[in-house]
XYZ file of C-alpha atoms in Angstrom:
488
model
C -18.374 -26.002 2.045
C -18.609 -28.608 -0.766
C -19.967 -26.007 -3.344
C -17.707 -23.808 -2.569
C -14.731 -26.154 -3.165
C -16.071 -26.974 -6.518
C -16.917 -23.698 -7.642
C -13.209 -22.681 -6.867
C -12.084 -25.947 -8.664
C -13.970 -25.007 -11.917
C -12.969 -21.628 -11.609
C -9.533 -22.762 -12.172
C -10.188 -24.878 -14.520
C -11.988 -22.254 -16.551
C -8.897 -20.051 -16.711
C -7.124 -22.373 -18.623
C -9.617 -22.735 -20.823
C -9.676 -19.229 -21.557
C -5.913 -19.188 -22.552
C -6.313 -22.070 -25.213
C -9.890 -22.136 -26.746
C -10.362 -18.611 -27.490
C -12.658 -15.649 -26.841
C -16.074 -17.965 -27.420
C -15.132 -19.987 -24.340
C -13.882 -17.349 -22.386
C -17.227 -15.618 -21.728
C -18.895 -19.202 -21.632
C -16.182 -19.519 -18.727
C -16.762 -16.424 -17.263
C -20.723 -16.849 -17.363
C -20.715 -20.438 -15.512
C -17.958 -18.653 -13.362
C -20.040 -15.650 -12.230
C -22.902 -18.477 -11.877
C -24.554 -18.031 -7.715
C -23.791 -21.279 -6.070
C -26.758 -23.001 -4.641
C -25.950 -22.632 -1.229
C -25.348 -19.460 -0.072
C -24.086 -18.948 3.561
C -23.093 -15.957 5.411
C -19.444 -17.122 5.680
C -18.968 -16.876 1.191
C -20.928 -13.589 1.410
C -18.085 -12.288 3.351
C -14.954 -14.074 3.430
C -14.679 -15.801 0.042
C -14.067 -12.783 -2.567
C -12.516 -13.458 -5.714
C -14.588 -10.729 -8.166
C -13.810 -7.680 -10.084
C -14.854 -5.409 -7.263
C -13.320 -7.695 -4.533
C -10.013 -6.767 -6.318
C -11.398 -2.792 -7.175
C -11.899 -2.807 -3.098
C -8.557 -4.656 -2.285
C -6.215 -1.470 -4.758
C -8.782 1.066 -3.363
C -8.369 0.407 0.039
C -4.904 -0.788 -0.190
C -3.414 2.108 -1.884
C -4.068 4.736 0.555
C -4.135 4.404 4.593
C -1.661 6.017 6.504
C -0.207 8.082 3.625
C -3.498 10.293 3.666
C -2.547 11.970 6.968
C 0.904 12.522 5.565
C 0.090 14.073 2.426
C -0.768 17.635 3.968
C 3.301 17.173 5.191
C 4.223 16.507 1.663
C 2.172 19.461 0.238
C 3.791 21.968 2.840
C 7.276 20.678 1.364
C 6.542 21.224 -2.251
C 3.488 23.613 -2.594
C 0.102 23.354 -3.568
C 0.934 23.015 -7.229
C 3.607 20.705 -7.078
C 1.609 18.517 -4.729
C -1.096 18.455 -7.176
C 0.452 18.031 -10.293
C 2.740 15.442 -8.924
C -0.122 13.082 -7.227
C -1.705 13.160 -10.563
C 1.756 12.557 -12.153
C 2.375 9.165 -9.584
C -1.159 8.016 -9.858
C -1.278 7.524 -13.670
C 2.509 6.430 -13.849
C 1.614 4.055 -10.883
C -1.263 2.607 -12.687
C 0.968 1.919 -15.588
C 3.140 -0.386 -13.800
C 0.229 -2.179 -11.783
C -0.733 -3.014 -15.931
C 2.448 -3.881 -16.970
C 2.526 -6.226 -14.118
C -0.581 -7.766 -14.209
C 0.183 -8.290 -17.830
C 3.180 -10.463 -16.664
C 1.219 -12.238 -14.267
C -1.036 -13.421 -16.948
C 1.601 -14.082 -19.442
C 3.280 -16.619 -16.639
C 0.903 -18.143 -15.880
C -0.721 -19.028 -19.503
C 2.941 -20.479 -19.889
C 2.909 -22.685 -16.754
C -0.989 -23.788 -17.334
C 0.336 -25.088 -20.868
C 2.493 -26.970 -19.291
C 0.270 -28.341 -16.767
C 1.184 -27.230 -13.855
C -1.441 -26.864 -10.961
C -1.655 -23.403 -8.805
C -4.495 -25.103 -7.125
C -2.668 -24.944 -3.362
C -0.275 -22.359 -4.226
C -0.526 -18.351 -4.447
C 1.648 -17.013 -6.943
C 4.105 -14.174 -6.024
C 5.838 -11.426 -7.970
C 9.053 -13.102 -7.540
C 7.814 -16.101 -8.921
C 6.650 -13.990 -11.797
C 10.204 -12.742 -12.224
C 11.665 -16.230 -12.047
C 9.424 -17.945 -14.400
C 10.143 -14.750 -17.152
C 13.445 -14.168 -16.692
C 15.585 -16.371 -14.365
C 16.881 -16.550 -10.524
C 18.648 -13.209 -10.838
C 15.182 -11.434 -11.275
C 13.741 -13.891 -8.570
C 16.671 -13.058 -6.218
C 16.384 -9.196 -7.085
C 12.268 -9.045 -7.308
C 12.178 -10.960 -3.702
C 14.378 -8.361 -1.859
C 12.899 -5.308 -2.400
C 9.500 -6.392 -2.506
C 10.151 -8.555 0.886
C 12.078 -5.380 2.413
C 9.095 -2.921 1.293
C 6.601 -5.075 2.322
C 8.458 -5.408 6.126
C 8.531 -1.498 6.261
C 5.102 -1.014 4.859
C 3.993 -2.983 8.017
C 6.289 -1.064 10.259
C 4.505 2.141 9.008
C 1.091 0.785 9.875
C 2.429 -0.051 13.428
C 3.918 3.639 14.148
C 0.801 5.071 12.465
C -1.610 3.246 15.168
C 0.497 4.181 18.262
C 0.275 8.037 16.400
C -3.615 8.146 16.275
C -4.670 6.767 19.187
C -2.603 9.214 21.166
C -4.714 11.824 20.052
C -7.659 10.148 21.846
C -5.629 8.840 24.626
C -2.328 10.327 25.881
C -2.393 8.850 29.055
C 0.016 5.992 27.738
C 3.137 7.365 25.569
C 3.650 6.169 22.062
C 5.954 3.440 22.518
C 3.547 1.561 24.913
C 0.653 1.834 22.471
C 2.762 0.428 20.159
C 3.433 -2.805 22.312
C -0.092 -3.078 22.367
C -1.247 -2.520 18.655
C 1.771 -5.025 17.648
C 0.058 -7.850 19.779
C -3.076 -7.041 17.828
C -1.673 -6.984 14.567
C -0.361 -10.073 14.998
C -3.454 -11.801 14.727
C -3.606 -11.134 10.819
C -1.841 -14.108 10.781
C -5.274 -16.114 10.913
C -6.387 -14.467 7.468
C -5.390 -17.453 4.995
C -4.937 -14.918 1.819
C -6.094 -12.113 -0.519
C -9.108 -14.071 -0.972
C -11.110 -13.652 2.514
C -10.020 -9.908 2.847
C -13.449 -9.125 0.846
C -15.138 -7.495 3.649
C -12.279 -5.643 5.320
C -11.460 -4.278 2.228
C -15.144 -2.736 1.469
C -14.996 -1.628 5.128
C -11.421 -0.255 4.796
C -12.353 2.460 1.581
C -15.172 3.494 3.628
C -13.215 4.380 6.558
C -10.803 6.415 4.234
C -13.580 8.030 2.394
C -14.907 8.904 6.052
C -11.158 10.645 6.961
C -10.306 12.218 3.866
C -13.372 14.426 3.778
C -13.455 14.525 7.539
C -9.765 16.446 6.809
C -11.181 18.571 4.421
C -14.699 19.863 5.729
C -13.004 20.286 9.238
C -9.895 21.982 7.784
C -12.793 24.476 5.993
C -15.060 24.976 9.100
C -12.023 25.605 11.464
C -10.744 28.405 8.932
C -6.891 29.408 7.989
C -4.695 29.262 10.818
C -3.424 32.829 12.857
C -0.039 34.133 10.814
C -0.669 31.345 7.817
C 1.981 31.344 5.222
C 2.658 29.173 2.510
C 6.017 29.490 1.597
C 6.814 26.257 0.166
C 8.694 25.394 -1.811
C 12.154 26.638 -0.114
C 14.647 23.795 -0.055
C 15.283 20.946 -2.119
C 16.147 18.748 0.288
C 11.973 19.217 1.614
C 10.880 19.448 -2.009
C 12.382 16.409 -2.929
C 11.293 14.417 0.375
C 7.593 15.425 -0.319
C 7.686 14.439 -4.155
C 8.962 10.842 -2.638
C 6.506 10.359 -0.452
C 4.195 11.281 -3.029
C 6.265 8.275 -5.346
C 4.975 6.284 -2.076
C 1.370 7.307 -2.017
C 0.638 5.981 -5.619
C 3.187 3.051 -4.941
C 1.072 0.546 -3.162
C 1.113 -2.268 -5.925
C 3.537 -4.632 -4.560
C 0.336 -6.758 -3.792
C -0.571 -6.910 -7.100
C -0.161 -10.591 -8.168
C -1.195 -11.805 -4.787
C -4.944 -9.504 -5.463
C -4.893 -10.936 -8.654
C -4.243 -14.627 -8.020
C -7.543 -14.161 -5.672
C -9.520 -13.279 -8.592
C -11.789 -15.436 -9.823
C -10.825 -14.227 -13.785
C -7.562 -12.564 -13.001
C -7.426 -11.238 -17.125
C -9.884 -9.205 -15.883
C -7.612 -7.189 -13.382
C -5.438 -4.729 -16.116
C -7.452 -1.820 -15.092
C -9.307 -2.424 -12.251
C -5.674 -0.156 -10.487
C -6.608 3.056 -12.424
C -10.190 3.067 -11.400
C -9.081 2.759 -8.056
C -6.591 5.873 -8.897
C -8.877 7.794 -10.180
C -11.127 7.386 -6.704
C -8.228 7.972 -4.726
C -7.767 11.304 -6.054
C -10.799 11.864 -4.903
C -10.036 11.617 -1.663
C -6.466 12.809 -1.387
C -6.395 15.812 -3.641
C -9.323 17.870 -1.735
C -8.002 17.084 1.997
C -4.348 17.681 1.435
C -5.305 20.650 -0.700
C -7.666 21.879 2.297
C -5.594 21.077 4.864
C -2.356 23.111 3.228
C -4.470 26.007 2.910
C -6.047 25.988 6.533
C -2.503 25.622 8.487
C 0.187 26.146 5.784
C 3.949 26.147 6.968
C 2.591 24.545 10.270
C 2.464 21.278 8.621
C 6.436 21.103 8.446
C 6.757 20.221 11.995
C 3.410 17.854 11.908
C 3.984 14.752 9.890
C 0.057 13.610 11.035
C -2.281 15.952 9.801
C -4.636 15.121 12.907
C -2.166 16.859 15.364
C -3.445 20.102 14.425
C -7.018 19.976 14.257
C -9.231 20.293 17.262
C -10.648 17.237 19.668
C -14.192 16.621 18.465
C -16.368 13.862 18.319
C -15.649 13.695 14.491
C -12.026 13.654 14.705
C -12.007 10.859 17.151
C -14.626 8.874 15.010
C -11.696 9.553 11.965
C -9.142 8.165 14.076
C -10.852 5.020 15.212
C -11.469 4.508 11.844
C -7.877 4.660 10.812
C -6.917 2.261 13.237
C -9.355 -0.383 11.922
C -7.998 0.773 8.591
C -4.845 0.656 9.711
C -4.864 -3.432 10.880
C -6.544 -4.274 7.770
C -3.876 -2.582 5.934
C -1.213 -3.966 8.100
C -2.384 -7.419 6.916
C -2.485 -6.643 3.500
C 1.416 -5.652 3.469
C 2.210 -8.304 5.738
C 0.275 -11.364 3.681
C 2.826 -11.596 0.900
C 5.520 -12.174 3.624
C 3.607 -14.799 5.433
C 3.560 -16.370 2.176
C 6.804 -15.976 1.196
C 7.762 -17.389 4.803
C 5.644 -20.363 4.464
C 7.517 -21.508 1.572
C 10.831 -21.094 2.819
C 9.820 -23.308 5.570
C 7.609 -25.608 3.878
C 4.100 -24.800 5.212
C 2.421 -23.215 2.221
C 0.457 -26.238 1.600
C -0.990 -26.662 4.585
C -4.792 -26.295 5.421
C -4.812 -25.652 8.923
C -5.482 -22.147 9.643
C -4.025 -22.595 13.203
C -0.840 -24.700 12.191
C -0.154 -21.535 9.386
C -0.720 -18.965 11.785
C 1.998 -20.169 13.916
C 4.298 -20.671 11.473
C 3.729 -16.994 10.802
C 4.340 -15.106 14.161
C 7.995 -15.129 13.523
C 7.294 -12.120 10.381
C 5.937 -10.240 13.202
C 8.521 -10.166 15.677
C 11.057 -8.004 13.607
C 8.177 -5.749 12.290
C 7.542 -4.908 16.168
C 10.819 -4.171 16.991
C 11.875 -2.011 13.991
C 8.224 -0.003 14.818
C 9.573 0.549 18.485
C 13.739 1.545 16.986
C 12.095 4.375 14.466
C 9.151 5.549 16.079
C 8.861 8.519 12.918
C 6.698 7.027 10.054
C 6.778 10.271 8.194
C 10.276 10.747 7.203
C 10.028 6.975 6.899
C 7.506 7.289 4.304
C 9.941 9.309 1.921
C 12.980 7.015 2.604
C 10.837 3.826 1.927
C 9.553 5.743 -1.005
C 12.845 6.560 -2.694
C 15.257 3.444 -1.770
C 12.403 0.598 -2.074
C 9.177 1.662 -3.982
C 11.213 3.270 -6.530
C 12.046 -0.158 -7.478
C 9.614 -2.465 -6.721
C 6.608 -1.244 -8.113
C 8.463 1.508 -11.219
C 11.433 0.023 -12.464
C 11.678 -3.496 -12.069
C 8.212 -3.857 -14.174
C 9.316 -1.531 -16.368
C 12.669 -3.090 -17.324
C 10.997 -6.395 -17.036
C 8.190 -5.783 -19.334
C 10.969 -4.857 -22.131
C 12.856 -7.523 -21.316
C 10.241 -9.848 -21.258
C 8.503 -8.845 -24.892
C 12.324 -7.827 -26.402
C 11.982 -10.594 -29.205
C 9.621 -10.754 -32.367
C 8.504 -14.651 -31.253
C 7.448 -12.819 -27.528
C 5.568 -10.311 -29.013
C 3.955 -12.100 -31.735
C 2.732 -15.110 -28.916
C 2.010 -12.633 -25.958
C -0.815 -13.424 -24.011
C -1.822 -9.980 -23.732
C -1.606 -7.601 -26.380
C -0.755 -3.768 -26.560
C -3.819 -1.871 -24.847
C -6.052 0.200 -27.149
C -5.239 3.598 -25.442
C -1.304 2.305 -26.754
C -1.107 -0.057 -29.841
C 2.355 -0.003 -30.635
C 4.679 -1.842 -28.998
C 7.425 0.661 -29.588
C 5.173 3.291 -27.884
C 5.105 1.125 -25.270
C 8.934 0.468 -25.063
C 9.542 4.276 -25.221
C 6.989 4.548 -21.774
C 8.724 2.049 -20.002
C 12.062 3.665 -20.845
C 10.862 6.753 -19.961
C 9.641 5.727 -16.470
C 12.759 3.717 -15.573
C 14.806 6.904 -16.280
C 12.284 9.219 -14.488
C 12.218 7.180 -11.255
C 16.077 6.457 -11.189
C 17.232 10.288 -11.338
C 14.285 11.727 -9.696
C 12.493 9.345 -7.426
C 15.605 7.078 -6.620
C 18.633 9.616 -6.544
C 17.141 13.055 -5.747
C 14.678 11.477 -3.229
C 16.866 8.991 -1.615
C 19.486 12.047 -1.350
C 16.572 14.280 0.226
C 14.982 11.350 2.101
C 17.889 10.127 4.180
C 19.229 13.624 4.724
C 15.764 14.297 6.313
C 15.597 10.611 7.673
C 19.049 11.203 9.463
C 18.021 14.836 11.035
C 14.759 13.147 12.581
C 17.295 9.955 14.235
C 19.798 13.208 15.245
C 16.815 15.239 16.707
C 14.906 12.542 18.231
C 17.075 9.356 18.861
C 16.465 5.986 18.293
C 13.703 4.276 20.920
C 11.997 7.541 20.962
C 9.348 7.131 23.481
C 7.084 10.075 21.996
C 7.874 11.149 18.770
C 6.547 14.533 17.877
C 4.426 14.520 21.317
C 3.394 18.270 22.495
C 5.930 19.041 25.766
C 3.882 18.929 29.221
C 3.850 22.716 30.275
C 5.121 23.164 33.638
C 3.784 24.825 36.335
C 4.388 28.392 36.840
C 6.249 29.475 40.533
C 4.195 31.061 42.767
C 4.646 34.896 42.848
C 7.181 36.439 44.964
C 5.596 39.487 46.860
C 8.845 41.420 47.629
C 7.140 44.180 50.498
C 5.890 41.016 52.114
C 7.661 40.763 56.006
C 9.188 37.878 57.465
């Protein structure tokens, strides 16, 4: 569409105008930017998204999928209050470091658009961020544990699917189902980027707003469990697991540049995460909350919070819906690594959807077989959390941000200056510090301690291959009785 291409062309344009002529221009930009384009076809409507609530839909529906039926586990490991206080905790400190590095993002790219350079055919990554900032050792660093996050974020997804749709069909174990979902996966490599994920993503909250409360209506209308108890918490090693995958839940930024680089005004992105934090809590607080309560200690030996509620037409309906979810969400974690793939191998540039997507199938391929070797995506969840997340998304902005502004000239010619909420940028220094420290001691070394302890017992218990993790055992048949008076 010839519009379209322009529109996208002046959009571009406008940003750097924004950078060097000042606020007058910059809502003169934004108002030609935010202009409807004469032609308007069903095919922009859904697939070209680039706005403020594009990007609101993308962290919203990003930021929780799987995690939601693993949050009742998490709360039966640390107790209602812990598991409270500490998503509230994550989910503020989280939406710190989606600012800081959407701050970063902007300040890189004001530097390169001053020098000219064109970002016209090219999505800008996180590493790239890192690079431009502060050299190839925060490139080399920023692009392994995003890339290696990223790979088991999608190997998550996969487990996750074959787990659901057992509870609808158990006919076929878990390993077969998923062969199956990893063949349909794989066709997210047809979505070019971030920027035609605008109506999966408004489909994706819904079908997490539908699950969430399904969990917590049916977990009140089905009552407490027989015997409940709620004894948590009792060991550190389970406390510690469940405050990681907590650090998890509210860790889902490693998208963020890539979300941002599809927006349209990407200046307008620095707190479009906590909105979408503040409606996630929303949905996770009241149905792990409810779901705790109904079944208590039960929950330590049911990682998927849909094992113990009852077959119903809702539940099923929840679970469907989590497997759409979970393909769209699959996608999103999986995107960045097509990208980063097509640039290793030279094939970022090109505009042929088909020639891209085969270029991409060889991401997929390890993602399937690490989904069929660990077949457990909770204690995954907590190890991922404490030996990946704990970096990507909370340190590494963190110590970058300092590093970044640690000079008078930096600060004084920053694109972005210190938020209102924070206007010093000591008080900002002393945050940053603060949550480097925080997630080294507690998220990275108490929760990788507790997460591969637990991550090793589930391997022990279980095995490698595991053809149905966590699947109920088939009863066997009683003998007939023996009638001992009986004659022969």
């Amino acid at each position: 569409m010839q519009s379209q291409k322009q529109a996208e062309e002046a959009i571009v344009a406008s940003f750097n105008e924004t950078e060097q002529d000042g606020n007058g221009k910059e809502e003169a930009a934004a108002e030609r930017a935010e202009e409807p384009q004469p032609m308007l076809s069903m095919k922009s409507l859904l697939w070209h998204g680039g706005s403020v609530w594009d990007a609101w839909f993308s962290c919203a529906s990003n930021q929780v999928a799987q995690v939601l039926l693993t949050l009742p586990y998490s709360f039966s490991q640390l107790g209602m209050l812990s598991g409270v206080l500490l998503q509230l905790f994550y989910g503020f400190m989280g939406s710190w470091t989606a600012y800081l590095i959407s701050v970063l993002y902007v300040e890189y790219r004001t530097r390169k658009e001053k020098e000219n350079v064109s970002f016209k055919n090219h999505v800008i990554q996180w590493f790239e961020v890192l690079d431009g900032l502060l050299g190839p050792y925060w490139k080399a660093i920023g692009l392994a544990f995003n890339c290696t996050f990223l790979l088991f974020g999608s190997v998550i997804q996969l487990i996750a699917c074959a787990s659901n749709i057992y509870y609808i069909n158990d006919r076929l174990d878990k390993r077969t189902w998923t062969y199956i979902f990893g063949a349909c996966c794989a066709t997210t490599v047809f979505i070019p980027s971030f920027h035609n994920y605008r109506i999966w993503s408004f489909l994706g909250l819904g079908m997490t707003t539908y699950t969430a409360w399904y969990l917590t209506i049916a977990a009140f209308v089905n009552g407490q469990a027989d015997g409940v108890a709620h004894s948590a918490p009792t060991r550190l090693v389970l406390y510690f697991t469940g405050a990681t995958n907590i650090l998890y839940t509210f860790g889902g930024h490693a998208v963020t540049v890539e979300i941002m680089h599809a927006m349209w005004k990407p200046q307008k992105f620095k707190y479009i995460y906590l909105v979408a934090t503040v409606y996630v809590f929303t949905l996770t607080l009241p149905s792990a909350s409810a779901m705790y309560w109904a079944f208590g200690d039960e929950l330590l030996t049911h990682s998927n919070a849909f094992s113990l509620l009852p077959k119903s037409g809702f539940r099923d309906a929840a679970v469907i819906l989590m497997l759409i979810h979970q393909f769209i969400t699959f996608g999103f974690a999986c995107t960045p690594l097509y990208f980063v793939w097509e640039k290793v191998i030279g094939m970022h540039d090109t505009k042929s959807i088909c020639l891209r997507a085969l270029a991409r199938l060889p991401v997929v391929i390890p993602i399937w077989f690490l989904a069929i070797i660990f077949p457990f995506f909770g204690p995954i969840n907590s190890t991922v959390g404490a030996l990946l997340v704990s970096f990507t998304v909370y340190i590494i902005p963190s110590l970058a941000h300092m590093l970044t502004y640690r000079t008078p000239s930096a600060r004084q010619n920053a694109a972005e200056k210190p938020p209102f909420f924070l206007p010093s940028w000591t008080a900002i220094y002393v945050v940053n510090a603060f949550v480097v420290v925080w997630v080294l001691v507690v998220g990275f070394g108490l929760g990788g301690w507790a997460s591969t302890v637990n991550f090793v017992r589930q391997v022990d218990t279980f095995g490698l291959f595991a053809k149905c993790y966590q699947c109920p055992k088939p009863t066997v048949a009683a003998p007939p009785p023996q009638h001992p008076n009986k004659h022969h």
